[in-house]
């Protein structure tokens, strides 16, 4: 069995909301898994349908794990842990649900006559290549099921562990569309360790980008999230863009930090303990909701826009965030703008921007003197 190399600390059944059978609780005798428990469950389904109202350009995901040992302070998936009776802070990092039968269930679902081979995205909730995947090895079976059903798919991860499955990626790419993306918010060691304490080194991630692209797997870089005062120094962004260009990244995108639900409390608590100097800034930026003001999102988008201009001819390949058919053509939902925090991306009309009154006397109106709004370029998400 895949998990024979685990050390059993507690084999008694533990009920979890949403699962019929009690979970078996196990632990690893390894430094990377100290104080972490793994709840083995059997899932009734593997494919998760993305709500139509979502801004995401794909409609299906697979999540073999719930919770994540990366410990990122900003992780948007933290609130999902509360549905299991866990908290979104320490429990999210240390109480990990493992769906041990996902490869088998997915294969059955993809084999149904009703399956239309729509794009399936991995890594949209918690990281499928977090540390414990090296022990359970659920991903090879998932990729094999997607390969055999010729289902277009993609993966987003913070871990170079995905290189272990490179041959499977090549096999998938031979029969359908496959894309990968590595999330690299910063190359600066202090910012990395502070915000992503248990993730692989950013340079190892960038080396994975290079290896995948050298092997013919279109792989992009996601600078996410961009956090004011933490990783938004133009020199930090430029360092990522320069290395991404050197690694042959097909695209570079960015996402501004958003603080939905319990993530807000977790992140602000971290700020108070580690960066108290930034607390007033964030309380002001996120005073009205989960998203930064539009002006701030535009400022952050320009960091990437300007940096991309320094690397002409780079980042012109496939975009992980544009869903494609089996023949590589764009799916209809991918034509829409994908802009986090924009009302228009959620099917609601956007309010027209309020223009300031004309400046008195001769000369252009104040609105005309404002710098033009920079629309998001392909692969840059805000």
Coordinates of C-alpha atoms in Angstrom, one line a residue:
X1 CA 0.0 0.0 0.0
X2 CA 1.1 3.6 -0.6
X3 CA 1.2 4.5 3.0
X4 CA 2.9 1.5 4.6
X5 CA 5.9 3.7 5.5
X6 CA 3.8 5.8 7.9
X7 CA 4.2 5.5 11.6
X8 CA 0.8 4.9 13.2
X9 CA 0.3 7.1 16.3
X10 CA -3.5 6.7 16.5
X11 CA -5.4 4.2 14.5
X12 CA -8.8 4.7 16.1
X13 CA -11.6 6.0 13.9
X14 CA -12.0 9.7 13.9
X15 CA -15.2 11.1 12.3
X16 CA -14.9 14.0 10.0
X17 CA -17.9 16.1 8.7
X18 CA -18.8 15.1 5.1
X19 CA -17.2 11.6 5.2
X20 CA -19.3 8.5 5.8
X21 CA -16.5 6.4 7.4
X22 CA -14.3 7.5 10.3
X23 CA -10.8 8.6 9.3
X24 CA -7.7 6.7 10.3
X25 CA -5.2 9.1 12.0
X26 CA -1.5 8.6 11.3
X27 CA 1.7 10.5 11.8
X28 CA 5.2 10.5 10.3
X29 CA 8.3 10.2 12.3
X30 CA 10.0 12.9 10.3
X31 CA 11.2 16.5 11.1
X32 CA 9.0 17.9 8.3
X33 CA 5.9 16.4 9.9
X34 CA 6.4 17.2 13.6
X35 CA 3.1 17.9 15.3
X36 CA 1.2 17.0 12.2
X37 CA -1.6 14.4 11.9
X38 CA -2.8 12.9 8.7
X39 CA -6.4 11.8 8.4
X40 CA -6.9 9.0 5.8
X41 CA -10.4 9.1 4.3
X42 CA -12.1 7.5 1.4
X43 CA -13.7 10.1 -0.9
X44 CA -17.0 9.5 -2.7
X45 CA -15.9 11.7 -5.6
X46 CA -12.7 13.2 -7.0
X47 CA -13.9 15.8 -9.5
X48 CA -15.0 19.1 -8.0
X49 CA -17.2 21.4 -10.1
X50 CA -16.2 25.1 -10.0
X51 CA -19.3 27.3 -9.5
X52 CA -20.4 29.1 -12.7
X53 CA -20.1 32.4 -11.0
X54 CA -16.4 31.9 -10.3
X55 CA -13.9 34.0 -12.2
X56 CA -11.8 30.9 -12.7
X57 CA -11.6 29.9 -16.4
X58 CA -11.8 26.2 -15.7
X59 CA -14.8 24.3 -14.4
X60 CA -13.3 21.2 -12.8
X61 CA -10.6 20.6 -10.1
X62 CA -9.2 17.7 -8.2
X63 CA -7.9 18.1 -4.6
X64 CA -6.3 15.0 -3.1
X65 CA -5.4 16.8 0.1
X66 CA -7.2 19.2 2.4
X67 CA -5.0 21.4 4.6
X68 CA -1.4 22.1 3.7
X69 CA 1.9 21.8 5.6
X70 CA 3.5 24.7 3.6
X71 CA 2.2 27.1 6.4
X72 CA 1.8 30.1 4.1
X73 CA 0.4 33.0 6.1
X74 CA -1.7 34.3 3.2
X75 CA -3.2 31.0 2.0
X76 CA -6.7 31.6 0.6
X77 CA -7.8 28.0 1.2
X78 CA -7.6 28.3 5.0
X79 CA -11.4 28.9 5.5
X80 CA -12.2 25.5 3.9
X81 CA -10.7 23.7 6.9
X82 CA -13.5 25.0 9.1
X83 CA -16.0 22.8 7.3
X84 CA -14.2 19.8 8.8
X85 CA -14.4 21.1 12.3
X86 CA -10.8 22.4 12.3
X87 CA -9.6 26.0 12.7
X88 CA -8.1 28.0 9.8
X89 CA -4.9 28.8 11.6
X90 CA -2.7 26.0 13.3
X91 CA -5.1 23.2 12.3
X92 CA -4.9 24.1 8.6
X93 CA -1.1 23.5 8.8
X94 CA -1.1 20.5 11.1
X95 CA -4.3 18.5 10.5
X96 CA -4.1 17.2 6.9
X97 CA -6.8 15.2 5.2
X98 CA -5.6 12.6 2.7
X99 CA -8.1 11.2 0.2
X100 CA -6.4 7.8 -0.2
X101 CA -8.7 6.6 -3.0
X102 CA -8.7 9.6 -5.2
X103 CA -6.8 8.0 -8.2
X104 CA -9.3 5.1 -8.4
X105 CA -12.4 7.3 -8.0
X106 CA -11.1 9.8 -10.6
X107 CA -10.5 7.1 -13.1
X108 CA -14.1 5.9 -12.7
X109 CA -15.5 9.4 -13.1
X110 CA -13.4 10.2 -16.2
X111 CA -14.5 6.9 -17.7
X112 CA -18.2 7.8 -17.7
X113 CA -19.8 8.4 -21.1
X114 CA -21.0 11.8 -19.9
X115 CA -17.5 13.1 -19.3
X116 CA -16.7 15.7 -22.0
X117 CA -13.0 16.0 -21.4
X118 CA -13.2 19.5 -20.0
X119 CA -10.1 21.0 -18.5
X120 CA -9.2 19.8 -15.0
X121 CA -7.0 21.9 -12.8
X122 CA -4.8 20.7 -9.9
X123 CA -3.4 22.9 -7.2
X124 CA -6.3 25.3 -7.1
X125 CA -7.0 24.8 -3.4
X126 CA -4.2 23.2 -1.4
X127 CA -0.9 22.1 -2.9
X128 CA -1.0 18.6 -4.4
X129 CA 2.8 18.4 -4.1
X130 CA 3.1 19.4 -0.5
X131 CA 5.5 17.4 1.5
X132 CA 3.2 14.4 2.3
X133 CA 2.8 13.6 -1.4
X134 CA 6.3 12.2 -1.3
X135 CA 4.9 9.5 1.0
X136 CA 1.4 8.9 -0.3
X137 CA 2.2 9.3 -4.0
X138 CA -1.4 10.0 -5.0
X139 CA -0.4 12.2 -8.0
X140 CA 1.0 9.6 -10.4
X141 CA -2.3 7.7 -10.3
X142 CA -4.2 10.9 -10.9
X143 CA -2.1 11.8 -13.9
X144 CA -2.4 8.3 -15.3
X145 CA -6.2 8.6 -15.1
X146 CA -6.1 12.0 -16.9
X147 CA -3.7 10.7 -19.5
X148 CA -5.7 7.6 -20.3
X149 CA -8.9 9.6 -20.6
X150 CA -7.1 12.3 -22.8
X151 CA -8.4 15.0 -20.4
X152 CA -6.7 18.5 -20.8
X153 CA -5.2 19.4 -17.4
X154 CA -2.8 21.7 -15.5
X155 CA -1.1 22.0 -12.2
X156 CA -0.1 24.9 -9.9
X157 CA 2.4 24.1 -7.1
X158 CA 5.1 25.6 -4.9
X159 CA 7.1 22.4 -5.0
X160 CA 9.8 21.0 -7.3
X161 CA 8.5 17.6 -6.3
X162 CA 6.4 17.6 -9.4
X163 CA 9.6 16.8 -11.4
X164 CA 9.2 13.3 -10.1
X165 CA 6.2 12.9 -12.5
X166 CA 7.9 14.5 -15.5
X167 CA 7.6 11.4 -17.7
X168 CA 3.8 11.3 -17.0
X169 CA 3.5 15.0 -18.0
X170 CA 5.2 14.1 -21.3
X171 CA 2.8 11.3 -21.9
X172 CA -0.2 13.5 -21.1
X173 CA 1.2 16.3 -23.4
X174 CA 1.4 13.7 -26.2
X175 CA -2.3 13.1 -26.2
X176 CA -3.9 16.4 -25.0
X177 CA -3.0 19.8 -23.5
X178 CA -0.9 20.0 -20.3
X179 CA 0.5 23.0 -18.6
X180 CA 2.3 23.7 -15.3
X181 CA 2.9 26.7 -13.2
X182 CA 5.2 27.3 -10.2
X183 CA 4.1 29.9 -7.6
X184 CA 7.1 32.0 -6.6
X185 CA 6.0 35.2 -4.7
X186 CA 9.6 36.3 -3.9
X187 CA 13.2 35.3 -4.3
X188 CA 14.3 37.3 -1.3
X189 CA 15.1 34.8 1.6
X190 CA 13.8 36.9 4.5
X191 CA 10.4 37.5 2.8
X192 CA 10.2 33.9 1.7
X193 CA 10.9 32.4 5.2
X194 CA 8.6 34.8 6.9
X195 CA 5.5 34.2 4.7
X196 CA 6.0 30.7 3.4
X197 CA 7.9 29.0 6.3
X198 CA 7.7 25.4 5.1
X199 CA 7.9 25.7 1.3
X200 CA 10.8 24.6 -0.9
X201 CA 13.4 27.2 -1.7
X202 CA 12.3 29.6 -4.4
X203 CA 15.4 28.9 -6.4
X204 CA 14.5 25.2 -6.4
X205 CA 11.1 26.1 -7.8
X206 CA 12.7 28.3 -10.5
X207 CA 15.0 25.4 -11.5
X208 CA 11.9 23.2 -11.8
X209 CA 10.4 25.8 -14.2
X210 CA 13.6 25.6 -16.3
X211 CA 13.7 21.8 -16.3
X212 CA 10.0 21.5 -17.3
X213 CA 10.4 23.9 -20.2
X214 CA 13.6 22.3 -21.4
X215 CA 11.6 19.0 -21.4
X216 CA 8.8 20.5 -23.6
X217 CA 6.3 21.1 -20.9
X218 CA 4.9 24.7 -21.1
X219 CA 5.5 26.1 -17.6
X220 CA 4.8 29.5 -16.2
X221 CA 5.5 31.5 -13.1
X222 CA 2.9 33.0 -10.8
X223 CA 4.0 35.8 -8.5
X224 CA 1.3 35.3 -5.9
X225 CA 0.3 37.0 -3.8
X226 CA 1.8 40.4 -4.2
X227 CA 1.8 42.0 -0.7
X228 CA 2.5 45.7 -0.2
X229 CA 5.6 46.3 1.9
X230 CA 6.6 42.6 1.8
X231 CA 7.3 41.5 -1.8
X232 CA 6.3 44.4 -3.9
X233 CA 9.7 46.1 -4.1
X234 CA 10.3 46.5 -7.9
X235 CA 13.7 45.0 -7.5
X236 CA 12.1 41.8 -6.0
X237 CA 9.7 41.5 -8.9
X238 CA 12.4 42.2 -11.5
X239 CA 14.5 39.5 -10.0
X240 CA 11.7 36.9 -10.5
X241 CA 11.0 38.1 -14.0
X242 CA 14.7 38.0 -15.0
X243 CA 15.1 34.4 -13.7
X244 CA 11.7 33.4 -15.2
X245 CA 12.9 34.6 -18.6
X246 CA 16.1 32.8 -18.2
X247 CA 14.2 29.6 -17.3
X248 CA 12.1 29.9 -20.4
X249 CA 8.8 30.5 -18.6
X250 CA 5.9 30.6 -21.0
X251 CA 4.2 33.3 -18.9
X252 CA 4.4 35.3 -15.8
X253 CA 1.3 36.4 -13.8
X254 CA 0.5 38.0 -10.5
X255 CA -2.3 38.1 -8.0
X256 CA -2.8 40.8 -5.4
X257 CA -3.3 39.6 -1.9
X258 CA -6.9 39.0 -0.9
X259 CA -8.1 38.4 2.7
X260 CA -11.3 36.5 2.6
X261 CA -12.9 35.0 5.7
X262 CA -10.6 33.7 8.4
X263 CA -7.5 34.4 6.3
X264 CA -7.9 38.1 7.3
X265 CA -7.4 37.2 11.0
X266 CA -4.6 34.8 10.4
X267 CA -2.7 37.2 8.2
X268 CA -3.2 40.3 10.4
X269 CA -2.2 38.3 13.5
X270 CA 1.0 37.4 11.7
X271 CA 1.6 41.0 10.8
X272 CA 1.1 42.1 14.4
X273 CA 3.8 39.7 15.6
X274 CA 6.2 39.9 12.7
X275 CA 5.7 43.2 10.9
X276 CA 3.8 45.5 13.2
X277 CA 5.0 48.4 11.1
X278 CA 2.7 47.3 8.3
X279 CA -0.5 46.8 10.3
X280 CA -1.8 50.4 9.8
X281 CA -1.2 50.1 6.0
X282 CA -3.1 46.8 5.7
X283 CA -5.9 47.9 8.0
X284 CA -6.4 50.9 5.6
X285 CA -6.0 48.9 2.4
X286 CA -8.4 46.2 3.4
X287 CA -10.8 48.3 5.5
X288 CA -13.7 47.8 3.1
X289 CA -13.4 44.2 2.3
X290 CA -11.2 41.2 1.2
X291 CA -9.7 43.0 -1.8
X292 CA -7.3 45.9 -2.0
X293 CA -8.6 49.1 -3.7
X294 CA -8.5 49.2 -7.5
X295 CA -5.8 51.8 -7.5
X296 CA -3.5 49.5 -5.5
X297 CA -4.2 46.5 -7.7
X298 CA -3.3 48.7 -10.7
X299 CA -0.1 49.7 -9.0
X300 CA 0.8 46.1 -8.4
X301 CA -0.1 45.1 -12.0
X302 CA 2.3 47.7 -13.3
X303 CA 5.2 46.1 -11.5
X304 CA 4.8 43.1 -13.7
X305 CA 3.9 45.0 -16.8
X306 CA 7.0 47.1 -16.6
X307 CA 9.2 44.2 -15.8
X308 CA 7.8 42.2 -18.7
X309 CA 8.8 45.0 -21.1
X310 CA 12.4 44.5 -20.0
X311 CA 12.3 41.0 -21.4
X312 CA 10.9 41.3 -25.0
X313 CA 10.1 38.0 -26.6
X314 CA 9.7 36.2 -23.3
X315 CA 6.5 34.9 -21.7
X316 CA 4.6 34.5 -24.9
X317 CA 3.4 30.9 -24.5
X318 CA 0.4 29.1 -23.1
X319 CA -1.3 30.5 -20.1
X320 CA -2.2 28.2 -17.2
X321 CA -5.2 30.4 -16.4
X322 CA -6.8 30.0 -19.8
X323 CA -8.8 26.8 -20.2
X324 CA -8.3 24.9 -23.4
X325 CA -10.0 22.1 -25.4
X326 CA -8.2 18.9 -26.1
X327 CA -6.9 20.3 -29.4
X328 CA -5.4 23.3 -27.6
X329 CA -8.0 25.9 -28.7
X330 CA -9.3 28.3 -26.0
X331 CA -12.6 27.3 -24.3
X332 CA -15.3 30.0 -24.4
X333 CA -15.0 30.9 -20.7
X334 CA -11.4 31.8 -21.2
X335 CA -12.2 34.8 -23.3
X336 CA -13.5 36.7 -20.3
X337 CA -11.4 38.8 -18.1
X338 CA -10.1 37.1 -15.0
X339 CA -9.7 39.8 -12.5
X340 CA -9.9 39.1 -8.8
X341 CA -12.0 41.6 -6.9
X342 CA -13.6 43.1 -10.1
X343 CA -17.4 43.0 -10.0
X344 CA -17.6 42.5 -13.7
X345 CA -15.8 39.2 -13.5
X346 CA -18.6 37.9 -11.3
X347 CA -21.4 38.6 -13.7
X348 CA -22.4 41.8 -12.0
X349 CA -22.2 45.2 -13.8
X350 CA -19.3 47.3 -12.8
X351 CA -20.0 50.8 -11.6
X352 CA -18.6 53.5 -13.9
X353 CA -15.6 55.2 -12.5
X354 CA -16.3 58.5 -10.9
X355 CA -14.5 61.2 -12.7
X356 CA -13.2 64.3 -10.8
X357 CA -14.7 67.6 -11.8
X358 CA -12.8 69.6 -14.4
X359 CA -9.9 71.7 -13.1
X360 CA -10.7 75.4 -13.0
X361 CA -9.2 77.7 -15.6
X362 CA -7.4 76.7 -18.7
X363 CA -5.6 73.4 -19.2
X364 CA -6.7 69.8 -19.3
X365 CA -9.3 68.4 -16.9
X366 CA -7.9 66.7 -13.8
X367 CA -9.2 63.4 -15.2
X368 CA -7.1 63.8 -18.3
X369 CA -4.0 64.3 -16.2
X370 CA -4.5 61.0 -14.4
X371 CA -2.3 58.2 -15.7
X372 CA -4.3 55.9 -17.9
X373 CA -5.5 52.7 -16.3
X374 CA -3.3 49.8 -17.3
X375 CA -5.5 46.8 -18.2
X376 CA -4.4 43.4 -17.1
X377 CA -2.2 41.7 -19.7
X378 CA -2.6 38.1 -20.5
X379 CA -1.4 36.1 -17.5
X380 CA -1.6 38.9 -15.0
X381 CA -4.5 38.5 -12.6
X382 CA -5.8 41.1 -10.2

